[in-house]
């Protein structure tokens, strides 16, 4: 069942947290549906594991032919691997960074994406969905090179993609975080390895502080809700060293590890010196 993040007479935002098999191989992921005036947009529709339930959930609000957009924060498999099925089952256009515009069609059969991909320039923009604008905010290198977040001024929700994610189950992802302190251990390892640099985090924080935000909702894990937790999140990012901040020549040595095909490579993902 989706979580209703926001609803008024003609606008609603839903979050699907548990469409991926619990305990399976695939990481927990959230998908989002914005409904406005008989149409809508799906944010980060995910892979094929999520398609059926998300499609059915959307159909309760408007006919699939009325879906306006698939909004992809970036081009990872957990974001957009179901593209072929969405292109087949709806008339929606894919909205994605211009730098991924010609790569995303590899997820679909030949011709399926023709005239149906909107490449967003680096500066982002505003896109009308129903009767309201959705903002496409630059979030490049967080973690993907061409990366957007989606701000909904009606609900005051910022959909942050892979920023702010926590490693949880689908059930835990439904519990809103209102104090960041106990939540940081669930976020820290991911951000240190998947975010590119502290410089980028600080630039993003400077932009995001200008927005009126009720809720930060990531693509994995739980929403960060309320002024206290959101300010804590900004402060945490401001001083977080990550990505290339933590890599030096030790990370670029010819390999010695023999990978066991039965068990995979066991050492944890971590930057050098940590
Ligand atoms: Fe990603
Ligand atoms: Fe992701």
mmCIF file of C-alpha atoms and ligand atoms in Angstrom:
data_model
loop_
_atom_site.group_PDB
_atom_site.id
_atom_site.type_symbol
_atom_site.label_atom_id
_atom_site.label_comp_id
_atom_site.label_asym_id
_atom_site.label_seq_id
_atom_site.Cartn_x
_atom_site.Cartn_y
_atom_site.Cartn_z
ATOM 1 C CA UNK A 1 0.000 0.000 0.000
ATOM 2 C CA UNK A 2 1.360 3.445 -0.847
ATOM 3 C CA UNK A 3 1.861 6.119 1.798
ATOM 4 C CA UNK A 4 -0.029 9.336 1.231
ATOM 5 C CA UNK A 5 2.610 12.040 1.717
ATOM 6 C CA UNK A 6 0.247 14.875 0.829
ATOM 7 C CA UNK A 7 -3.304 15.369 -0.352
ATOM 8 C CA UNK A 8 -5.654 18.278 -0.995
ATOM 9 C CA UNK A 9 -8.686 18.618 -3.253
ATOM 10 C CA UNK A 10 -6.806 18.365 -6.547
ATOM 11 C CA UNK A 11 -3.225 17.422 -5.708
ATOM 12 C CA UNK A 12 -1.673 14.409 -4.033
ATOM 13 C CA UNK A 13 1.728 12.754 -3.563
ATOM 14 C CA UNK A 14 2.140 9.048 -2.874
ATOM 15 C CA UNK A 15 5.161 6.999 -1.897
ATOM 16 C CA UNK A 16 5.526 3.284 -2.606
ATOM 17 C CA UNK A 17 8.088 1.685 -0.295
ATOM 18 C CA UNK A 18 7.611 -2.045 -0.465
ATOM 19 C CA UNK A 19 7.365 -3.094 -4.107
ATOM 20 C CA UNK A 20 10.739 -4.853 -3.958
ATOM 21 C CA UNK A 21 10.860 -8.309 -2.386
ATOM 22 C CA UNK A 22 11.978 -8.087 1.247
ATOM 23 C CA UNK A 23 15.217 -9.959 1.907
ATOM 24 C CA UNK A 24 15.796 -10.377 -1.812
ATOM 25 C CA UNK A 25 18.895 -9.333 -3.716
ATOM 26 C CA UNK A 26 17.636 -5.917 -4.793
ATOM 27 C CA UNK A 27 18.041 -2.869 -2.567
ATOM 28 C CA UNK A 28 14.888 -1.365 -1.071
ATOM 29 C CA UNK A 29 13.683 1.509 -3.246
ATOM 30 C CA UNK A 30 10.884 4.061 -3.148
ATOM 31 C CA UNK A 31 8.781 5.156 -6.098
ATOM 32 C CA UNK A 32 6.562 8.227 -6.174
ATOM 33 C CA UNK A 33 3.339 9.279 -7.828
ATOM 34 C CA UNK A 34 2.173 12.879 -8.116
ATOM 35 C CA UNK A 35 -1.485 13.298 -9.028
ATOM 36 C CA UNK A 36 -2.828 16.652 -10.171
ATOM 37 C CA UNK A 37 -6.066 17.454 -11.969
ATOM 38 C CA UNK A 38 -6.631 14.053 -13.564
ATOM 39 C CA UNK A 39 -3.072 13.552 -14.718
ATOM 40 C CA UNK A 40 0.265 13.022 -13.048
ATOM 41 C CA UNK A 41 3.880 12.048 -13.011
ATOM 42 C CA UNK A 42 5.842 9.106 -11.685
ATOM 43 C CA UNK A 43 9.144 9.975 -10.030
ATOM 44 C CA UNK A 44 11.931 7.381 -10.278
ATOM 45 C CA UNK A 45 9.722 4.487 -11.417
ATOM 46 C CA UNK A 46 12.407 1.917 -10.653
ATOM 47 C CA UNK A 47 13.161 -1.415 -12.191
ATOM 48 C CA UNK A 48 10.945 -4.189 -13.441
ATOM 49 C CA UNK A 49 10.397 -5.479 -9.898
ATOM 50 C CA UNK A 50 8.227 -2.455 -9.097
ATOM 51 C CA UNK A 51 6.355 -2.010 -12.358
ATOM 52 C CA UNK A 52 3.162 -4.022 -11.881
ATOM 53 C CA UNK A 53 2.184 -2.675 -8.459
ATOM 54 C CA UNK A 54 3.089 0.875 -9.348
ATOM 55 C CA UNK A 55 1.104 0.699 -12.561
ATOM 56 C CA UNK A 56 -1.931 -0.648 -10.698
ATOM 57 C CA UNK A 57 -1.557 1.964 -7.952
ATOM 58 C CA UNK A 58 -1.413 4.753 -10.509
ATOM 59 C CA UNK A 59 -4.480 3.411 -12.337
ATOM 60 C CA UNK A 60 -6.588 4.030 -9.225
ATOM 61 C CA UNK A 61 -6.076 7.772 -9.693
ATOM 62 C CA UNK A 62 -6.229 8.273 -13.461
ATOM 63 C CA UNK A 63 -6.202 6.129 -16.626
ATOM 64 C CA UNK A 64 -2.655 5.110 -17.654
ATOM 65 C CA UNK A 65 -3.112 7.028 -20.920
ATOM 66 C CA UNK A 66 -3.282 10.234 -18.847
ATOM 67 C CA UNK A 67 0.172 9.842 -17.279
ATOM 68 C CA UNK A 68 2.145 12.891 -18.414
ATOM 69 C CA UNK A 69 5.698 12.173 -17.343
ATOM 70 C CA UNK A 70 8.184 9.700 -16.015
ATOM 71 C CA UNK A 71 10.672 11.810 -14.096
ATOM 72 C CA UNK A 72 14.077 10.205 -13.681
ATOM 73 C CA UNK A 73 16.524 11.756 -11.225
ATOM 74 C CA UNK A 74 19.300 9.936 -13.062
ATOM 75 C CA UNK A 75 19.833 6.834 -15.197
ATOM 76 C CA UNK A 76 20.607 4.052 -12.726
ATOM 77 C CA UNK A 77 18.836 0.671 -13.027
ATOM 78 C CA UNK A 78 16.861 1.183 -9.800
ATOM 79 C CA UNK A 79 15.601 4.457 -11.290
ATOM 80 C CA UNK A 80 14.617 3.656 -14.828
ATOM 81 C CA UNK A 81 15.194 0.006 -15.813
ATOM 82 C CA UNK A 82 11.414 -0.426 -16.293
ATOM 83 C CA UNK A 83 11.410 2.221 -19.023
ATOM 84 C CA UNK A 84 10.415 -0.197 -21.792
ATOM 85 C CA UNK A 85 7.251 -1.249 -19.962
ATOM 86 C CA UNK A 86 6.214 2.328 -19.193
ATOM 87 C CA UNK A 87 6.805 3.362 -22.803
ATOM 88 C CA UNK A 88 4.618 0.444 -23.934
ATOM 89 C CA UNK A 89 1.804 0.898 -21.408
ATOM 90 C CA UNK A 90 1.426 4.701 -21.366
ATOM 91 C CA UNK A 91 1.997 7.745 -23.564
ATOM 92 C CA UNK A 92 4.151 9.456 -20.951
ATOM 93 C CA UNK A 93 7.356 11.244 -21.832
ATOM 94 C CA UNK A 94 10.608 10.525 -20.033
ATOM 95 C CA UNK A 95 12.184 13.574 -18.372
ATOM 96 C CA UNK A 96 15.886 13.071 -17.659
ATOM 97 C CA UNK A 97 19.165 14.981 -17.691
ATOM 98 C CA UNK A 98 20.306 15.932 -21.151
ATOM 99 C CA UNK A 99 23.520 14.022 -20.541
ATOM 100 C CA UNK A 100 21.511 10.777 -20.213
ATOM 101 C CA UNK A 101 19.003 11.585 -22.954
ATOM 102 C CA UNK A 102 20.663 9.349 -25.527
ATOM 103 C CA UNK A 103 21.679 6.625 -23.060
ATOM 104 C CA UNK A 104 18.260 5.951 -21.504
ATOM 105 C CA UNK A 105 16.841 4.520 -24.785
ATOM 106 C CA UNK A 106 19.110 1.502 -24.193
ATOM 107 C CA UNK A 107 16.580 0.439 -21.545
ATOM 108 C CA UNK A 108 13.821 0.214 -24.181
ATOM 109 C CA UNK A 109 13.194 -1.621 -27.418
ATOM 110 C CA UNK A 110 14.127 0.137 -30.623
ATOM 111 C CA UNK A 111 11.858 3.053 -31.448
ATOM 112 C CA UNK A 112 9.909 3.015 -28.174
ATOM 113 C CA UNK A 113 11.409 6.288 -26.939
ATOM 114 C CA UNK A 114 11.185 8.183 -30.228
ATOM 115 C CA UNK A 115 10.057 11.791 -29.580
ATOM 116 C CA UNK A 116 9.339 10.796 -25.990
ATOM 117 C CA UNK A 117 12.486 11.878 -24.152
ATOM 118 C CA UNK A 118 12.806 15.400 -22.750
ATOM 119 C CA UNK A 119 16.465 16.175 -22.053
ATOM 120 C CA UNK A 120 16.766 18.636 -19.169
ATOM 121 C CA UNK A 121 19.636 21.115 -19.388
ATOM 122 C CA UNK A 122 22.068 21.332 -16.462
ATOM 123 C CA UNK A 123 20.350 24.412 -14.996
ATOM 124 C CA UNK A 124 17.039 22.527 -14.593
ATOM 125 C CA UNK A 125 13.656 24.224 -14.975
ATOM 126 C CA UNK A 126 9.965 24.118 -14.165
ATOM 127 C CA UNK A 127 7.566 21.632 -15.700
ATOM 128 C CA UNK A 128 3.788 21.862 -15.617
ATOM 129 C CA UNK A 129 2.049 18.726 -14.305
ATOM 130 C CA UNK A 130 -1.712 19.193 -14.299
ATOM 131 C CA UNK A 131 -2.320 22.677 -12.896
ATOM 132 C CA UNK A 132 0.950 23.145 -11.045
ATOM 133 C CA UNK A 133 4.634 23.475 -11.795
ATOM 134 C CA UNK A 134 7.138 20.939 -10.574
ATOM 135 C CA UNK A 135 10.685 22.237 -10.190
ATOM 136 C CA UNK A 136 13.578 20.271 -11.647
ATOM 137 C CA UNK A 137 16.486 21.194 -9.372
ATOM 138 C CA UNK A 138 20.151 20.678 -10.295
ATOM 139 C CA UNK A 139 21.757 18.021 -8.092
ATOM 140 C CA UNK A 140 24.620 16.948 -10.316
ATOM 141 C CA UNK A 141 27.249 14.603 -8.903
ATOM 142 C CA UNK A 142 24.861 13.599 -6.101
ATOM 143 C CA UNK A 143 25.656 11.005 -7.055
ATOM 144 C CA UNK A 144 25.174 10.853 -10.798
ATOM 145 C CA UNK A 145 26.936 13.284 -13.149
ATOM 146 C CA UNK A 146 23.601 14.416 -14.581
ATOM 147 C CA UNK A 147 21.211 14.401 -11.636
ATOM 148 C CA UNK A 148 17.989 16.222 -10.791
ATOM 149 C CA UNK A 149 15.777 16.465 -7.757
ATOM 150 C CA UNK A 150 12.097 17.341 -7.902
ATOM 151 C CA UNK A 151 10.514 20.046 -5.741
ATOM 152 C CA UNK A 152 6.768 20.221 -5.471
ATOM 153 C CA UNK A 153 5.772 23.711 -4.239
ATOM 154 C CA UNK A 154 2.218 22.560 -3.444
ATOM 155 C CA UNK A 155 3.186 19.855 -0.935
ATOM 156 C CA UNK A 156 6.576 21.483 -0.197
ATOM 157 C CA UNK A 157 8.185 18.066 -0.694
ATOM 158 C CA UNK A 158 11.662 17.816 -2.149
ATOM 159 C CA UNK A 159 12.208 14.427 -3.786
ATOM 160 C CA UNK A 160 15.962 14.014 -3.367
ATOM 161 C CA UNK A 161 16.772 10.864 -5.366
ATOM 162 C CA UNK A 162 19.897 9.224 -3.950
ATOM 163 C CA UNK A 163 20.633 12.098 -1.558
ATOM 164 C CA UNK A 164 19.413 11.499 1.993
ATOM 165 C CA UNK A 165 18.941 7.788 1.472
ATOM 166 C CA UNK A 166 19.104 5.317 4.325
ATOM 167 C CA UNK A 167 19.567 1.582 4.100
ATOM 168 C CA UNK A 168 16.334 0.147 5.525
ATOM 169 C CA UNK A 169 13.514 -2.272 4.880
ATOM 170 C CA UNK A 170 10.318 -1.183 3.132
ATOM 171 C CA UNK A 171 8.537 -1.060 6.499
ATOM 172 C CA UNK A 172 11.242 1.123 8.080
ATOM 173 C CA UNK A 173 11.097 3.435 5.071
ATOM 174 C CA UNK A 174 7.539 4.322 6.074
ATOM 175 C CA UNK A 175 8.618 5.784 9.433
ATOM 176 C CA UNK A 176 9.290 9.484 9.159
ATOM 177 C CA UNK A 177 12.559 10.753 10.608
ATOM 178 C CA UNK A 178 12.119 13.854 12.787
ATOM 179 C CA UNK A 179 15.496 13.757 14.572
ATOM 180 C CA UNK A 180 18.517 13.069 12.428
ATOM 181 C CA UNK A 181 20.974 11.998 15.160
ATOM 182 C CA UNK A 182 19.925 8.324 15.479
ATOM 183 C CA UNK A 183 19.368 8.178 11.716
ATOM 184 C CA UNK A 184 22.880 9.208 10.632
ATOM 185 C CA UNK A 185 24.417 5.709 11.030
ATOM 186 C CA UNK A 186 21.905 4.425 8.458
ATOM 187 C CA UNK A 187 22.940 7.126 5.969
ATOM 188 C CA UNK A 188 26.643 7.630 6.542
ATOM 189 C CA UNK A 189 28.275 4.709 4.703
ATOM 190 C CA UNK A 190 26.172 5.282 1.600
ATOM 191 C CA UNK A 191 26.857 9.007 1.429
ATOM 192 C CA UNK A 192 30.589 8.660 2.014
ATOM 193 C CA UNK A 193 30.907 6.289 -0.937
ATOM 194 C CA UNK A 194 28.164 7.356 -3.366
ATOM 195 C CA UNK A 195 28.341 11.165 -3.091
ATOM 196 C CA UNK A 196 31.133 12.717 -5.111
ATOM 197 C CA UNK A 197 32.569 15.456 -2.909
ATOM 198 C CA UNK A 198 31.960 17.810 -0.011
ATOM 199 C CA UNK A 199 32.230 20.759 -2.416
ATOM 200 C CA UNK A 200 29.137 19.555 -4.252
ATOM 201 C CA UNK A 201 27.244 18.881 -1.011
ATOM 202 C CA UNK A 202 27.930 22.420 0.215
ATOM 203 C CA UNK A 203 26.847 23.984 -3.066
ATOM 204 C CA UNK A 204 23.636 21.982 -2.925
ATOM 205 C CA UNK A 205 22.956 22.940 0.701
ATOM 206 C CA UNK A 206 23.350 26.616 -0.204
ATOM 207 C CA UNK A 207 20.704 26.235 -2.920
ATOM 208 C CA UNK A 208 18.353 24.028 -0.901
ATOM 209 C CA UNK A 209 18.314 26.349 2.126
ATOM 210 C CA UNK A 210 16.441 28.861 -0.053
ATOM 211 C CA UNK A 211 13.476 26.518 -0.457
ATOM 212 C CA UNK A 212 10.478 26.184 1.839
ATOM 213 C CA UNK A 213 10.657 22.429 2.534
ATOM 214 C CA UNK A 214 8.248 20.361 4.625
ATOM 215 C CA UNK A 215 9.827 17.016 3.824
ATOM 216 C CA UNK A 216 12.905 15.581 2.124
ATOM 217 C CA UNK A 217 11.992 12.270 0.528
ATOM 218 C CA UNK A 218 14.795 10.045 -0.780
ATOM 219 C CA UNK A 219 14.620 7.174 -3.247
ATOM 220 C CA UNK A 220 15.755 4.628 -0.625
ATOM 221 C CA UNK A 221 14.724 4.648 3.028
ATOM 222 C CA UNK A 222 12.740 7.050 5.168
ATOM 223 C CA UNK A 223 11.551 10.649 4.638
ATOM 224 C CA UNK A 224 13.244 13.391 6.671
ATOM 225 C CA UNK A 225 10.447 15.547 8.030
ATOM 226 C CA UNK A 226 10.148 18.899 9.789
ATOM 227 C CA UNK A 227 12.375 21.896 10.226
ATOM 228 C CA UNK A 228 14.587 20.415 12.954
ATOM 229 C CA UNK A 229 15.584 17.274 11.038
ATOM 230 C CA UNK A 230 15.940 19.141 7.743
ATOM 231 C CA UNK A 231 18.300 21.714 9.297
ATOM 232 C CA UNK A 232 20.250 18.864 10.919
ATOM 233 C CA UNK A 233 20.529 17.236 7.494
ATOM 234 C CA UNK A 234 21.861 20.431 5.892
ATOM 235 C CA UNK A 235 24.387 20.862 8.714
ATOM 236 C CA UNK A 236 25.493 17.224 8.441
ATOM 237 C CA UNK A 237 26.071 17.502 4.678
ATOM 238 C CA UNK A 238 27.919 20.796 5.059
ATOM 239 C CA UNK A 239 30.806 19.080 6.829
ATOM 240 C CA UNK A 240 30.585 15.555 5.389
ATOM 241 C CA UNK A 241 33.702 14.350 3.609
ATOM 242 C CA UNK A 242 32.817 11.892 0.884
ATOM 243 C CA UNK A 243 33.715 10.424 -2.489
ATOM 244 C CA UNK A 244 36.894 11.886 -3.945
ATOM 245 C CA UNK A 245 37.619 13.740 -0.679
ATOM 246 C CA UNK A 246 38.438 10.311 0.779
ATOM 247 C CA UNK A 247 40.266 8.734 -2.144
ATOM 248 C CA UNK A 248 44.001 8.982 -2.708
ATOM 249 C CA UNK A 249 46.663 6.950 -4.490
ATOM 250 C CA UNK A 250 46.021 3.964 -2.204
ATOM 251 C CA UNK A 251 42.689 3.445 -3.952
ATOM 252 C CA UNK A 252 44.328 3.168 -7.359
ATOM 253 C CA UNK A 253 46.759 0.267 -7.054
ATOM 254 C CA UNK A 254 46.944 -2.782 -9.271
ATOM 255 C CA UNK A 255 44.693 -5.403 -7.628
ATOM 256 C CA UNK A 256 45.879 -8.352 -5.555
ATOM 257 C CA UNK A 257 42.527 -9.708 -4.336
ATOM 258 C CA UNK A 258 41.456 -13.039 -5.828
ATOM 259 C CA UNK A 259 37.695 -12.900 -6.246
ATOM 260 C CA UNK A 260 35.905 -16.060 -5.172
ATOM 261 C CA UNK A 261 33.069 -16.565 -7.692
ATOM 262 C CA UNK A 262 31.029 -18.451 -5.070
ATOM 263 C CA UNK A 263 31.159 -15.741 -2.445
ATOM 264 C CA UNK A 264 31.939 -12.585 -4.380
ATOM 265 C CA UNK A 265 34.508 -10.098 -3.149
ATOM 266 C CA UNK A 266 34.108 -9.796 0.591
ATOM 267 C CA UNK A 267 35.887 -6.612 1.690
ATOM 268 C CA UNK A 268 33.406 -3.816 2.422
ATOM 269 C CA UNK A 269 33.043 -0.812 0.161
ATOM 270 C CA UNK A 270 34.984 1.933 1.822
ATOM 271 C CA UNK A 271 37.179 4.807 0.957
ATOM 272 C CA UNK A 272 40.867 4.604 1.761
ATOM 273 C CA UNK A 273 42.057 5.239 5.290
ATOM 274 C CA UNK A 274 38.685 4.574 6.926
HETATM 275 FE FE1 LIG B 1 21.712 5.978 -8.139
HETATM 276 FE FE1 LIG B 2 19.107 4.739 -5.987
#
